Amino acid sequence: MPRPSAIIRIEGVKKRYVLGGENEVLALRHVDLAVEAGTYLAIMGPSGSGKSTMLNILGCLDRPSAGSYWLGGEDVSRMPDDQLSEARGRKIGFIFQSYNLIAQLTVLENIQVPLLYQGKDVRLFHDRCLDLARLVGLGDRLGHRPNQLSGGQQQRVAIARSLVNDPLMLLADEPTGNLDSRTGTEVLDLIDRLNQAGKTIILVTHDERVAARAHRVVHMKDGVIDREVVNRPPPAPSR
Amino acid sequence: MISYQLASTIRLGVKSLLLHKLRSALTMLGIIFGVCSVIAMLAIGEGASYEAQEAIKKLGSNNILLRSVKPPEQARQQGGGGGGGGGGPRGMQLKYGLTYQDGSRLQTTIPGVKRVLPMRIIRENVRFDRNEVPCQVIGTLPFYPEVAGAAIVRGRFLAHIDEVHQDNVCIITTGLARRLFPHQDPLEHSVKIDAFYYRVVGVLQERSQPEQRSQSGKMEGQPLDNNVYIPLGASRTRFGEVLIRRAAGSFEAEEVQLHQITVQMENTAAVETADPQIKTLLDKFHDQQDFEIIVPLQLLRQAEQTKRIFNIVLGSIAAISLLVGGIGIMNIMLATVTERTREIGVRRALGAKRRDITRQFLVETVVLSVGGGLIGVVVGVLTPIVVSQLTTMKTIVTVWSVLLAFGISGAVGIVFGLYPAKAAARLDPIDALRHE
């Protein structure tokens, strides 16, 4: 059983893709990983290293072919689709490279979307959504549509959206990939602040400078964790 | 909670549709036309059959009409000229039709008969002062108004004593009263018919003019409500049994006792059973086919049957246009799903279950089709009004046709929205997120 403080525990995870007929690709050979609450973890690796597959499994978008994945004390590796969707919405906040805001919705409505899928009454969470918008510095842009915002602003809306269900962790996939260095730094500073406030962050990148902000950096290669670098010790488990 | 979620899903659907206003409007157009044509076509069909049914209903659904008809073979012989050497003593005289005896036989033999109303119908000009109007002079019995459903407006109808005395009294219809007596009260004046004077004792409002319906095109061009009613006995004695008609050097004589017998039955059930019995009875005493039996009830049934077929045909045509509209919707929704694949992926990542995605797109389709349906109902209700303004066609928009059309538009949305919505929900979130 995983220790209670490890919110993520991956044991012996394999992922096999069948490419039709006899062709099989082993995207993940064997991965073990444990992440304590409050950790800022970066995952690096060249393309084809299994980095994306790892991200999909961590994000509950995909299920491992073998092994188990404990997320917040729950084994999500064998969950049926509906439960997995539920877990995804409740426990994980996604931040994408291309922001992925919904074009027809305003800033406020975009932040509210994850609430909707948890069956929550958006009206009861209005103050929380406003707080989050202010936290990311967009309290005065609530009625704007994504196409009226800059890239950095859009990404900050996406961060607010990822936080609305108070997830166990934020999962960021190249969050600064589409941003210039200045706005990229702003976004990363925001992520740092969230981490300092106690949020667990997992960030996939191939930028060393981005990875340098993390407590731990996991390097992947050929479907396994090649090596791990600890930049600075993660905070001690509070419990 | 559920309704709140649904409301927000509908709001979202409307928002997404407004993002592509032209596309949504064009898609709706298919449904608008479909719904509109369902309502308009059914309204026109309903109106057409309503008029026919009203005409038949006026004949009385408890009545059976028997009419004298010139037998076809004899008519041909006469037309050939001379009719051959063995023509008999009467020469050109033609004898056919219903008889007084037929009337009494019907009264005594057929069960369920309430009344038997004999009528002699003779075309003759009626004169008063300098006005002369071609009329139907109808010899009949005092209970005519009850059987034919006519109403006395002024004075009285024929009385039993008129029949006994064969009095020269008459009742005229309102239309004739207007033509003969434009400035006077017709009561107690005398009109001249053929060689005799008849005293007007009443004015009658006809419910319908069943007499005009028979005898092919002879009555064409004649006002429909110029009827004079005289006692049957008077008709018999004043005009005689043999009616002579002269025209351009030739003459035609025919002996017809009764032109029409209206058999009033106790109830509609009796009408059904009496119809074949009457035919059998009359066939026994008529060696030629010189009468016709008209059962308004059957005509009504036939009209209803025709209307049903009419409605089915019109309805199918309209349904096909709705189907086409539905296919249009499905096509657009499939395109929309492809276009918004990435949005679907994002929503799935943010915790949407498959059924949430299905619902979102289904609601969007239904909003589209029901929106089109609503507009279609408005246009469809207005179209028949315009049609009846521009043409003389009568149209009736029935509530059920509106509900039907609207219901179908909603069903079209669900049926044709289900596949695109399911297709959207089936997308793998990873592939959907990666979609450009």
XYZ file of C-alpha atoms in Angstrom:
675
model
C 0.000 0.000 0.000
C 1.251 3.474 -0.765
C 2.149 5.751 2.063
C -0.601 8.271 2.726
C 1.654 11.212 1.986
C 2.530 9.995 -1.521
C -0.313 11.333 -3.601
C 1.039 9.640 -6.707
C 2.423 6.142 -6.718
C 3.171 4.344 -9.944
C 4.324 0.759 -9.742
C 5.578 -1.373 -12.618
C 3.582 0.521 -15.200
C 3.832 -0.678 -18.803
C 2.086 0.746 -21.810
C 1.795 -1.184 -25.035
C 0.323 0.192 -28.227
C -0.898 -2.144 -30.943
C -0.345 -0.588 -34.326
C -2.495 -3.076 -36.213
C -1.586 -6.666 -36.920
C 1.521 -7.950 -35.182
C 3.194 -4.591 -34.697
C 3.438 -3.544 -31.095
C 5.193 -0.594 -29.539
C 6.195 -0.610 -25.913
C 5.926 3.062 -25.051
C 6.519 2.507 -21.354
C 8.597 -0.516 -20.395
C 8.557 -0.321 -16.647
C 8.078 2.812 -14.628
C 8.048 3.269 -10.859
C 7.446 6.709 -9.455
C 6.231 8.175 -6.185
C 5.427 11.838 -5.684
C 4.841 13.353 -2.275
C 2.249 16.062 -1.775
C 3.639 19.529 -2.350
C 6.362 18.380 -4.705
C 7.235 20.258 -7.887
C 8.246 17.558 -10.342
C 9.505 18.092 -13.865
C 9.559 15.341 -16.473
C 12.062 15.698 -19.291
C 13.109 13.589 -22.172
C 13.571 13.585 -25.923
C 10.633 12.800 -28.179
C 9.862 9.104 -28.283
C 11.091 8.639 -24.755
C 7.618 7.836 -23.462
C 7.206 11.284 -21.970
C 3.805 11.923 -23.591
C 2.554 8.460 -22.698
C 3.631 9.093 -19.128
C 1.731 12.367 -19.154
C -1.411 10.681 -20.518
C -1.317 8.027 -17.839
C -0.589 10.528 -15.069
C -3.479 12.616 -16.362
C -5.853 9.638 -16.322
C -6.409 10.131 -20.037
C -5.078 6.645 -20.667
C -4.789 3.445 -18.679
C -1.600 1.438 -18.277
C -1.396 -1.986 -19.932
C 0.151 -3.391 -16.781
C 1.086 -2.163 -13.343
C -0.874 0.118 -11.062
C -1.328 3.814 -10.544
C -2.465 5.099 -7.173
C -3.707 8.649 -7.260
C -4.664 10.109 -3.886
C -5.177 6.664 -2.387
C -7.296 5.403 -5.270
C -6.213 2.885 -7.881
C -7.125 4.567 -11.137
C -5.346 2.098 -13.419
C -8.367 -0.182 -13.825
C -11.162 2.333 -13.590
C -13.974 2.326 -16.141
C -14.231 5.338 -18.375
C -16.859 7.261 -16.429
C -15.063 6.932 -13.117
C -11.821 7.897 -14.772
C -13.448 11.042 -16.154
C -14.713 11.801 -12.689
C -11.253 11.314 -11.158
C -9.710 13.463 -13.871
C -12.036 16.338 -13.171
C -11.746 16.130 -9.413
C -8.086 15.331 -8.848
C -6.185 16.774 -11.777
C -5.874 20.298 -13.128
C -4.650 20.386 -16.703
C -2.516 23.142 -18.187
C -1.839 22.697 -21.887
C 0.772 24.102 -24.191
C -1.872 25.727 -26.405
C -4.081 26.871 -23.479
C -7.142 25.088 -24.889
C -9.724 27.540 -23.676
C -13.203 27.095 -25.122
C -13.648 29.771 -27.746
C -17.343 30.476 -27.332
C -17.101 31.022 -23.559
C -15.950 34.053 -21.598
C -13.054 34.033 -19.124
C -15.396 33.442 -16.203
C -17.309 30.686 -18.013
C -14.073 28.966 -18.977
C -13.017 28.914 -15.357
C -16.412 27.413 -14.446
C -16.313 24.513 -16.933
C -14.691 21.908 -14.598
C -17.293 22.691 -11.913
C -20.047 21.818 -14.355
C -18.726 18.325 -14.924
C -18.522 17.670 -11.196
C -22.234 18.383 -11.041
C -21.683 21.495 -8.974
C -23.944 24.505 -9.120
C -21.794 27.187 -10.704
C -23.668 29.956 -8.890
C -22.515 28.666 -5.507
C -18.897 28.909 -6.625
C -19.057 32.360 -8.091
C -16.849 33.932 -5.426
C -14.275 31.197 -5.765
C -14.109 31.749 -9.536
C -13.683 35.489 -8.980
C -10.894 34.862 -6.464
C -9.103 32.604 -8.926
C -9.457 35.143 -11.719
C -7.937 37.767 -9.425
C -5.213 35.355 -8.341
C -4.059 34.993 -11.958
C -4.430 38.727 -12.479
C -7.501 38.697 -14.742
C -10.134 39.941 -12.330
C -10.982 42.752 -14.724
C -11.313 40.576 -17.833
C -14.112 38.230 -16.760
C -16.345 38.960 -19.729
C -13.642 38.708 -22.374
C -13.444 35.873 -24.845
C -10.227 33.941 -25.387
C -9.588 35.587 -28.760
C -9.553 38.971 -27.010
C -6.696 37.899 -24.731
C -2.953 37.554 -25.244
C -1.296 34.142 -25.042
C -0.008 34.780 -21.546
C -3.433 35.905 -20.371
C -5.042 32.845 -21.919
C -2.595 30.578 -20.166
C -3.343 32.293 -16.865
C -7.071 31.695 -17.430
C -6.214 28.051 -18.068
C -4.337 27.958 -14.743
C -7.332 29.457 -12.935
C -9.516 26.867 -14.619
C -7.201 24.046 -13.527
C -7.514 25.172 -9.896
C -11.264 25.565 -9.650
C -11.961 22.027 -8.385
C -9.010 22.245 -5.963
C -7.260 19.243 -7.526
C -4.590 17.070 -5.919
C -2.103 18.141 -8.553
C -1.585 20.352 -11.536
C -0.419 18.629 -14.686
C 1.253 21.058 -17.043
C 2.301 20.036 -20.537
C 4.902 22.492 -21.882
C 2.974 25.421 -20.375
C 5.406 27.979 -21.792
C 5.923 26.346 -25.188
C 3.788 28.897 -27.026
C 4.849 31.938 -25.015
C 7.688 34.388 -25.382
C 10.267 34.292 -22.603
C 8.886 37.215 -20.630
C 5.273 36.009 -20.433
C 6.629 32.488 -20.053
C 8.496 33.605 -16.960
C 5.373 35.224 -15.597
C 3.445 31.990 -16.019
C 6.225 29.966 -14.418
C 6.388 32.427 -11.511
C 2.656 31.914 -11.028
C 3.166 28.148 -10.992
C 5.971 28.593 -8.465
C 3.694 30.563 -6.227
C 1.024 27.872 -6.434
C 3.613 25.280 -5.482
C 4.773 27.383 -2.555
C 1.138 27.525 -1.462
C 1.240 23.726 -1.291
C 0.014 22.580 -4.682
C 1.641 19.516 -6.189
C 2.903 20.279 -9.672
C 3.953 17.905 -12.424
C 5.362 19.663 -15.421
C 6.461 18.130 -18.699
C 9.087 20.129 -20.601
C 12.222 19.901 -22.615
C 13.469 23.297 -21.449
C 16.267 22.956 -18.856
C 15.558 26.398 -17.431
C 11.942 25.509 -16.825
C 12.932 22.212 -15.231
C 15.393 24.013 -12.994
C 12.523 25.484 -11.004
C 11.328 22.001 -9.917
C 12.336 20.097 -6.797
C 12.877 16.927 -8.722
C 13.577 16.366 -12.408
C 12.849 12.963 -13.906
C 14.607 12.201 -17.205
C 12.974 9.601 -19.388
C 14.532 7.558 -22.161
C 13.224 4.598 -24.165
C 10.192 4.081 -21.977
C 11.947 4.009 -18.633
C 13.065 6.602 -16.095
C 16.691 7.060 -17.051
C 17.803 9.196 -14.136
C 16.443 11.559 -11.562
C 17.970 14.829 -10.389
C 16.995 16.472 -7.140
C 17.515 20.233 -7.421
C 16.379 20.949 -3.903
C 14.541 18.853 -1.378
C 10.775 18.780 -1.654
C 8.938 20.046 1.404
C 8.562 17.579 4.205
C 5.191 15.845 4.266
C 2.910 17.785 6.546
C 1.166 14.653 7.748
C -29.959 20.697 -10.070
C -30.533 18.569 -13.154
C -32.728 21.271 -14.683
C -30.088 23.870 -13.869
C -27.473 21.767 -15.644
C -29.783 21.263 -18.586
C -30.471 24.977 -18.744
C -26.771 25.755 -18.821
C -26.251 23.082 -21.485
C -28.990 24.679 -23.576
C -27.429 28.098 -23.059
C -24.109 26.710 -24.175
C -25.751 25.096 -27.206
C -27.336 28.380 -28.231
C -24.007 30.119 -27.753
C -22.192 27.601 -29.926
C -24.848 27.902 -32.612
C -24.642 31.687 -32.553
C -20.944 31.385 -33.239
C -21.894 30.329 -36.782
C -25.056 32.307 -37.395
C -25.341 31.787 -41.145
C -24.617 28.101 -40.916
C -27.153 27.590 -38.152
C -29.769 29.633 -39.985
C -29.315 27.663 -43.204
C -29.515 24.403 -41.313
C -32.673 25.525 -39.575
C -34.180 26.449 -42.923
C -34.592 22.783 -43.809
C -36.633 22.182 -40.677
C -38.544 25.430 -41.092
C -39.666 24.390 -44.561
C -40.477 20.903 -43.374
C -42.614 21.978 -40.440
C -44.220 24.750 -42.451
C -45.167 22.384 -45.266
C -46.608 19.806 -42.852
C -48.878 22.393 -41.268
C -49.795 24.194 -44.479
C -50.502 21.032 -46.476
C -52.613 19.499 -43.743
C -54.488 22.789 -43.370
C -55.301 22.899 -47.069
C -56.301 19.233 -47.102
C -58.428 19.695 -44.021
C -60.127 22.730 -45.522
C -60.918 20.955 -48.794
C -62.467 17.962 -47.114
C -64.332 20.128 -44.618
C -66.298 21.770 -47.406
C -67.168 18.438 -48.977
C -68.231 17.036 -45.650
C -70.380 20.022 -44.821
C -72.181 19.666 -48.140
C -72.874 16.023 -47.433
C -73.887 16.631 -43.827
C -76.525 19.050 -45.050
C -78.242 16.188 -46.834
C -78.880 14.715 -43.426
C -77.017 11.752 -42.069
C -80.263 10.001 -41.095
C -81.652 10.314 -44.585
C -81.547 8.099 -47.624
C -82.245 9.880 -50.898
C -83.877 8.095 -53.804
C -83.909 9.898 -57.125
C -85.482 9.176 -60.429
C -82.938 8.802 -63.164
C -83.615 8.580 -66.842
C -82.616 5.022 -67.732
C -79.585 5.077 -70.015
C -80.802 2.666 -72.768
C -83.995 4.586 -73.404
C -82.166 7.835 -73.452
C -80.020 6.490 -76.228
C -82.991 5.221 -78.243
C -84.631 8.550 -78.016
C -81.492 10.312 -79.064
C -81.381 8.052 -82.166
C -84.678 9.573 -83.328
C -87.987 7.791 -83.769
C -87.211 4.896 -81.503
C -88.181 2.195 -84.085
C -91.532 0.860 -85.318
C -92.617 -0.945 -82.178
C -92.639 2.260 -80.186
C -96.081 1.632 -78.730
C -99.061 3.899 -78.485
C -97.314 6.517 -76.444
C -94.758 7.225 -79.124
C -92.077 9.535 -77.779
C -93.358 9.415 -74.247
C -90.927 8.057 -71.754
C -92.054 6.516 -68.515
C -89.644 5.969 -65.723
C -88.784 6.822 -62.166
C -90.111 6.420 -58.689
C -93.803 5.975 -58.089
C -96.257 6.821 -55.362
C -96.471 3.122 -54.685
C -92.727 2.972 -54.072
C -93.247 5.524 -51.351
C -95.941 3.612 -49.541
C -94.057 0.321 -49.982
C -90.988 1.837 -48.362
C -93.075 3.171 -45.507
C -94.667 -0.172 -44.787
C -91.872 -2.670 -45.470
C -88.553 -1.197 -44.406
C -87.913 -1.385 -40.657
C -86.665 1.739 -38.939
C -88.274 4.186 -41.356
C -89.448 7.321 -39.624
C -90.911 9.233 -42.542
C -91.065 8.985 -46.297
C -91.084 12.304 -48.088
C -92.091 12.215 -51.756
C -91.182 15.131 -53.998
C -92.065 16.162 -57.524
C -89.626 18.624 -58.972
C -90.708 20.548 -62.045
C -88.802 23.341 -63.674
C -91.053 26.213 -64.461
C -90.919 29.983 -64.536
C -92.539 31.777 -61.654
C -93.960 35.237 -62.232
C -95.058 38.082 -60.090
C -95.866 41.438 -61.578
C -93.160 41.958 -64.176
C -90.603 39.713 -62.484
C -90.069 36.269 -63.893
C -87.662 33.808 -62.361
C -86.886 30.264 -63.494
C -87.581 28.005 -60.541
C -87.934 24.496 -59.296
C -91.502 23.905 -58.378
C -91.441 21.259 -55.725
C -94.583 19.373 -54.870
C -94.202 17.870 -51.443
C -95.854 17.118 -48.100
C -96.175 19.300 -44.967
C -93.267 17.651 -43.101
C -90.672 18.678 -45.677
C -88.939 21.214 -43.387
C -88.301 18.638 -40.654
C -86.809 16.114 -43.065
C -84.766 18.529 -45.131
C -83.776 20.640 -42.169
C -85.196 23.846 -43.591
C -86.504 26.651 -41.414
C -89.635 28.743 -41.856
C -88.690 32.392 -41.780
C -92.106 33.902 -42.263
C -95.692 32.604 -42.369
C -96.120 28.843 -42.399
C -95.239 25.795 -44.434
C -97.794 23.598 -46.168
C -100.505 22.223 -43.958
C -102.420 18.979 -44.115
C -105.547 20.850 -45.189
C -103.685 22.259 -48.216
C -102.946 18.712 -49.292
C -106.522 17.576 -48.829
C -107.932 20.515 -50.753
C -105.099 20.605 -53.252
C -105.029 24.312 -52.554
C -103.088 26.696 -54.720
C -100.786 27.846 -51.975
C -97.041 28.033 -52.103
C -93.999 28.683 -49.970
C -91.014 30.377 -51.536
C -87.369 30.376 -50.531
C -85.699 33.506 -49.185
C -83.638 33.902 -52.335
C -86.670 33.755 -54.567
C -88.548 36.136 -52.285
C -85.751 38.626 -52.801
C -85.921 38.287 -56.573
C -89.673 38.236 -57.050
C -90.578 40.751 -54.366
C -87.694 43.166 -54.150
C -89.779 45.844 -52.466
C -92.776 44.032 -51.064
C -93.769 41.565 -48.440
C -94.397 38.356 -50.399
C -97.012 37.017 -47.966
C -100.565 36.884 -49.281
C -99.504 37.891 -52.801
C -100.091 35.451 -55.594
C -97.456 34.256 -58.004
C -98.164 32.746 -61.373
C -96.712 29.361 -62.214
C -97.593 27.926 -65.623
C -101.267 28.744 -65.939
C -102.237 28.974 -62.303
C -101.926 31.425 -59.463
C -100.617 30.369 -56.099
C -100.934 32.339 -52.890
C -97.685 32.778 -50.983
C -98.202 31.654 -47.398
C -94.643 31.392 -46.146
C -90.973 32.028 -46.720
C -88.489 29.234 -46.161
C -84.769 29.298 -45.430
C -83.172 26.285 -47.090
C -80.388 24.494 -45.286
C -79.128 23.216 -48.600
C -80.339 22.546 -52.083
C -80.125 18.793 -52.438
C -82.353 18.936 -55.516
C -79.678 20.687 -57.504
C -77.234 17.885 -57.056
C -78.855 15.458 -59.472
C -79.797 15.371 -63.143
C -76.440 16.165 -64.660
C -75.808 19.624 -66.037
C -79.377 20.694 -66.705
C -79.429 23.071 -63.819
C -76.242 24.862 -64.591
C -76.294 28.603 -64.513
C -79.412 28.682 -62.408
C -79.478 30.310 -59.008
C -79.470 27.583 -56.399
C -82.109 28.851 -54.068
C -85.094 29.512 -56.319
C -87.538 27.002 -55.001
C -91.291 27.100 -54.755
C -93.048 24.538 -52.602
C -96.629 23.567 -53.384
C -98.812 20.720 -52.105
C -97.976 17.408 -53.713
C -101.586 16.888 -54.753
C -101.679 20.301 -56.373
C -98.523 19.510 -58.298
C -100.102 16.310 -59.514
C -103.347 17.852 -60.674
C -102.026 21.178 -62.018
C -99.062 19.797 -63.927
C -100.261 16.233 -64.603
C -98.118 13.134 -64.698
C -96.813 13.739 -68.176
C -94.350 16.505 -68.445
C -93.742 17.967 -71.827
C -90.696 19.918 -72.664
C -90.473 21.740 -75.933
C -87.278 22.986 -77.372
C -86.425 24.204 -80.876
C -89.007 22.263 -82.834
C -88.622 18.991 -80.963
C -90.490 17.954 -77.924
C -89.892 15.528 -75.202
C -92.494 13.995 -72.990
C -91.823 11.989 -69.947
C -94.008 10.462 -67.333
C -92.461 10.643 -63.926
C -94.562 10.277 -60.818
C -91.970 11.264 -58.238
C -88.576 12.818 -58.789
C -87.269 12.189 -55.355
C -88.139 10.287 -52.233
C -86.331 11.171 -49.055
C -86.484 8.350 -46.565
C -85.801 9.551 -43.074
C -84.594 6.769 -40.771
C -84.895 6.552 -37.010
C -81.147 6.722 -36.521
C -77.844 6.270 -38.344
C -77.699 2.564 -37.460
C -80.973 2.019 -39.314
C -79.488 3.794 -42.343
C -76.838 1.083 -42.685
C -79.297 -1.808 -42.700
C -81.989 -0.101 -44.744
C -79.772 0.764 -47.702
C -79.598 -2.780 -49.215
C -83.200 -3.498 -48.229
C -84.435 -0.472 -50.139
C -82.445 -1.471 -53.155
C -83.839 -5.001 -53.103
C -87.376 -3.724 -52.646
C -87.218 -1.205 -55.472
C -85.449 -3.587 -57.846
C -88.445 -5.928 -57.547
C -90.808 -3.350 -58.987
C -88.488 -1.587 -61.406
C -87.404 -3.631 -64.408
C -84.969 -0.920 -65.422
C -82.417 1.061 -63.527
C -84.416 4.284 -63.317
C -83.533 5.406 -59.838
C -80.454 6.052 -57.771
C -79.922 5.658 -54.051
C -77.805 8.246 -52.308
C -76.791 7.574 -48.746
C -75.255 10.761 -47.305
C -73.838 8.761 -44.432
C -71.860 6.613 -46.864
C -70.766 9.644 -48.821
C -69.582 11.117 -45.561
C -67.640 7.969 -44.783
C -66.129 8.003 -48.252
C -65.223 11.658 -47.882
C -63.558 10.880 -44.586
C -61.709 7.983 -46.176
C -60.610 10.206 -49.045
C -59.504 12.825 -46.575
C -57.478 10.242 -44.691
C -55.688 9.175 -47.866
C -55.233 12.798 -48.843
C -53.732 13.572 -45.471
C -51.414 10.588 -45.656
C -50.150 11.630 -49.088
C -49.677 15.263 -48.106
C -48.230 14.250 -44.768
C -45.716 11.932 -46.439
C -44.570 14.632 -48.800
C -44.113 16.985 -45.889
C -42.455 14.288 -43.810
C -39.938 13.728 -46.587
C -39.032 17.399 -46.513
C -38.579 17.123 -42.748
C -36.411 14.082 -43.313
C -34.275 16.042 -45.746
C -34.047 18.816 -43.170
C -32.983 16.257 -40.600
C -30.273 14.903 -42.847
C -29.065 18.477 -43.337
C -28.847 18.883 -39.577
C -26.981 15.645 -39.169
C -24.527 16.636 -41.866
C -23.798 19.969 -40.223
C -23.507 18.427 -36.783
C -21.024 15.854 -38.055
C -18.982 18.686 -39.510
C -19.284 20.584 -36.248
C -18.076 17.609 -34.254
C -15.015 17.296 -36.469
C -14.392 21.003 -36.224
C -14.687 20.982 -32.449
C -12.781 17.772 -31.818
C -10.244 19.664 -29.786
C -12.903 21.280 -27.632
C -14.289 17.805 -26.996
C -10.827 16.629 -25.936
C -10.441 19.595 -23.585
C -13.820 18.993 -22.024
C -12.999 15.335 -21.533
C -9.722 16.314 -19.866
C -11.605 18.680 -17.603
C -13.761 15.822 -16.368
C -16.585 15.489 -18.901
C -17.956 11.975 -19.157
C -18.968 10.517 -22.484
C -22.607 11.156 -21.711
C -21.849 14.826 -20.967
C -20.450 15.187 -24.472
C -23.382 13.279 -25.961
C -25.774 15.533 -24.137
C -24.017 18.696 -25.211
C -24.205 17.892 -28.909
C -27.652 16.363 -28.713
C -28.971 19.469 -26.997
C -27.331 21.598 -29.641
C -29.041 19.630 -32.407
C -32.390 19.727 -30.662
C -32.060 23.468 -30.099
C -31.431 23.794 -33.816
C -34.367 21.631 -34.866
C -36.828 22.876 -32.254
C -35.843 26.459 -33.017
C -36.486 25.721 -36.674
C -39.693 23.982 -35.652
C -40.942 27.036 -33.766
C -40.263 29.332 -36.685
C -41.797 26.718 -38.973
C -44.968 26.633 -36.863
C -45.324 30.398 -37.116
C -44.731 30.395 -40.874
C -46.878 27.281 -41.262
C -49.818 28.872 -39.475
C -49.492 32.057 -41.519
C -49.132 30.329 -44.899
C -52.672 28.857 -45.009
C -54.089 32.257 -44.050
C -52.262 33.841 -46.961
C -53.331 31.003 -49.255
C -56.998 31.430 -48.392
C -56.669 35.185 -48.859
C -55.148 34.836 -52.313
C -57.331 31.964 -53.498
C -60.854 30.985 -52.521
C -59.570 27.798 -50.947
C -60.712 27.145 -47.444
C -57.960 26.163 -45.036
C -58.188 24.860 -41.512
C -55.129 24.744 -39.258
C -55.826 22.034 -36.731
C -54.123 21.958 -33.361
C -53.020 18.389 -33.855
C -51.228 19.221 -37.108
C -49.249 21.939 -35.325
C -48.408 19.588 -32.464
C -47.532 16.849 -34.917
C -45.225 19.047 -36.958
C -43.588 20.476 -33.874
C -43.236 17.051 -32.313
C -41.667 15.675 -35.468
C -39.178 18.535 -35.586
C -38.120 17.709 -32.026
C -37.904 14.019 -32.884
C -35.866 14.830 -35.997
C -33.408 16.692 -33.769
C -33.034 13.732 -31.453
C -32.874 11.082 -34.147
C -30.458 12.919 -36.398
C -28.498 14.414 -33.516
C -27.867 11.131 -31.790
C -25.332 9.810 -34.244
C -23.108 12.926 -34.354
C -23.366 13.240 -30.572
C -22.383 9.618 -30.074
C -19.565 10.039 -32.549
C -18.344 13.012 -30.516
C -18.513 11.078 -27.268
C -16.679 8.097 -28.751
C -13.595 10.191 -29.542
C -10.519 9.221 -27.579
C -9.602 12.187 -25.363
C -5.909 11.907 -26.219
C -6.531 11.924 -29.971
C -9.066 14.680 -29.583
C -6.627 16.858 -27.631
C -3.964 16.346 -30.248
C -6.354 17.219 -33.083
C -5.444 20.388 -34.938
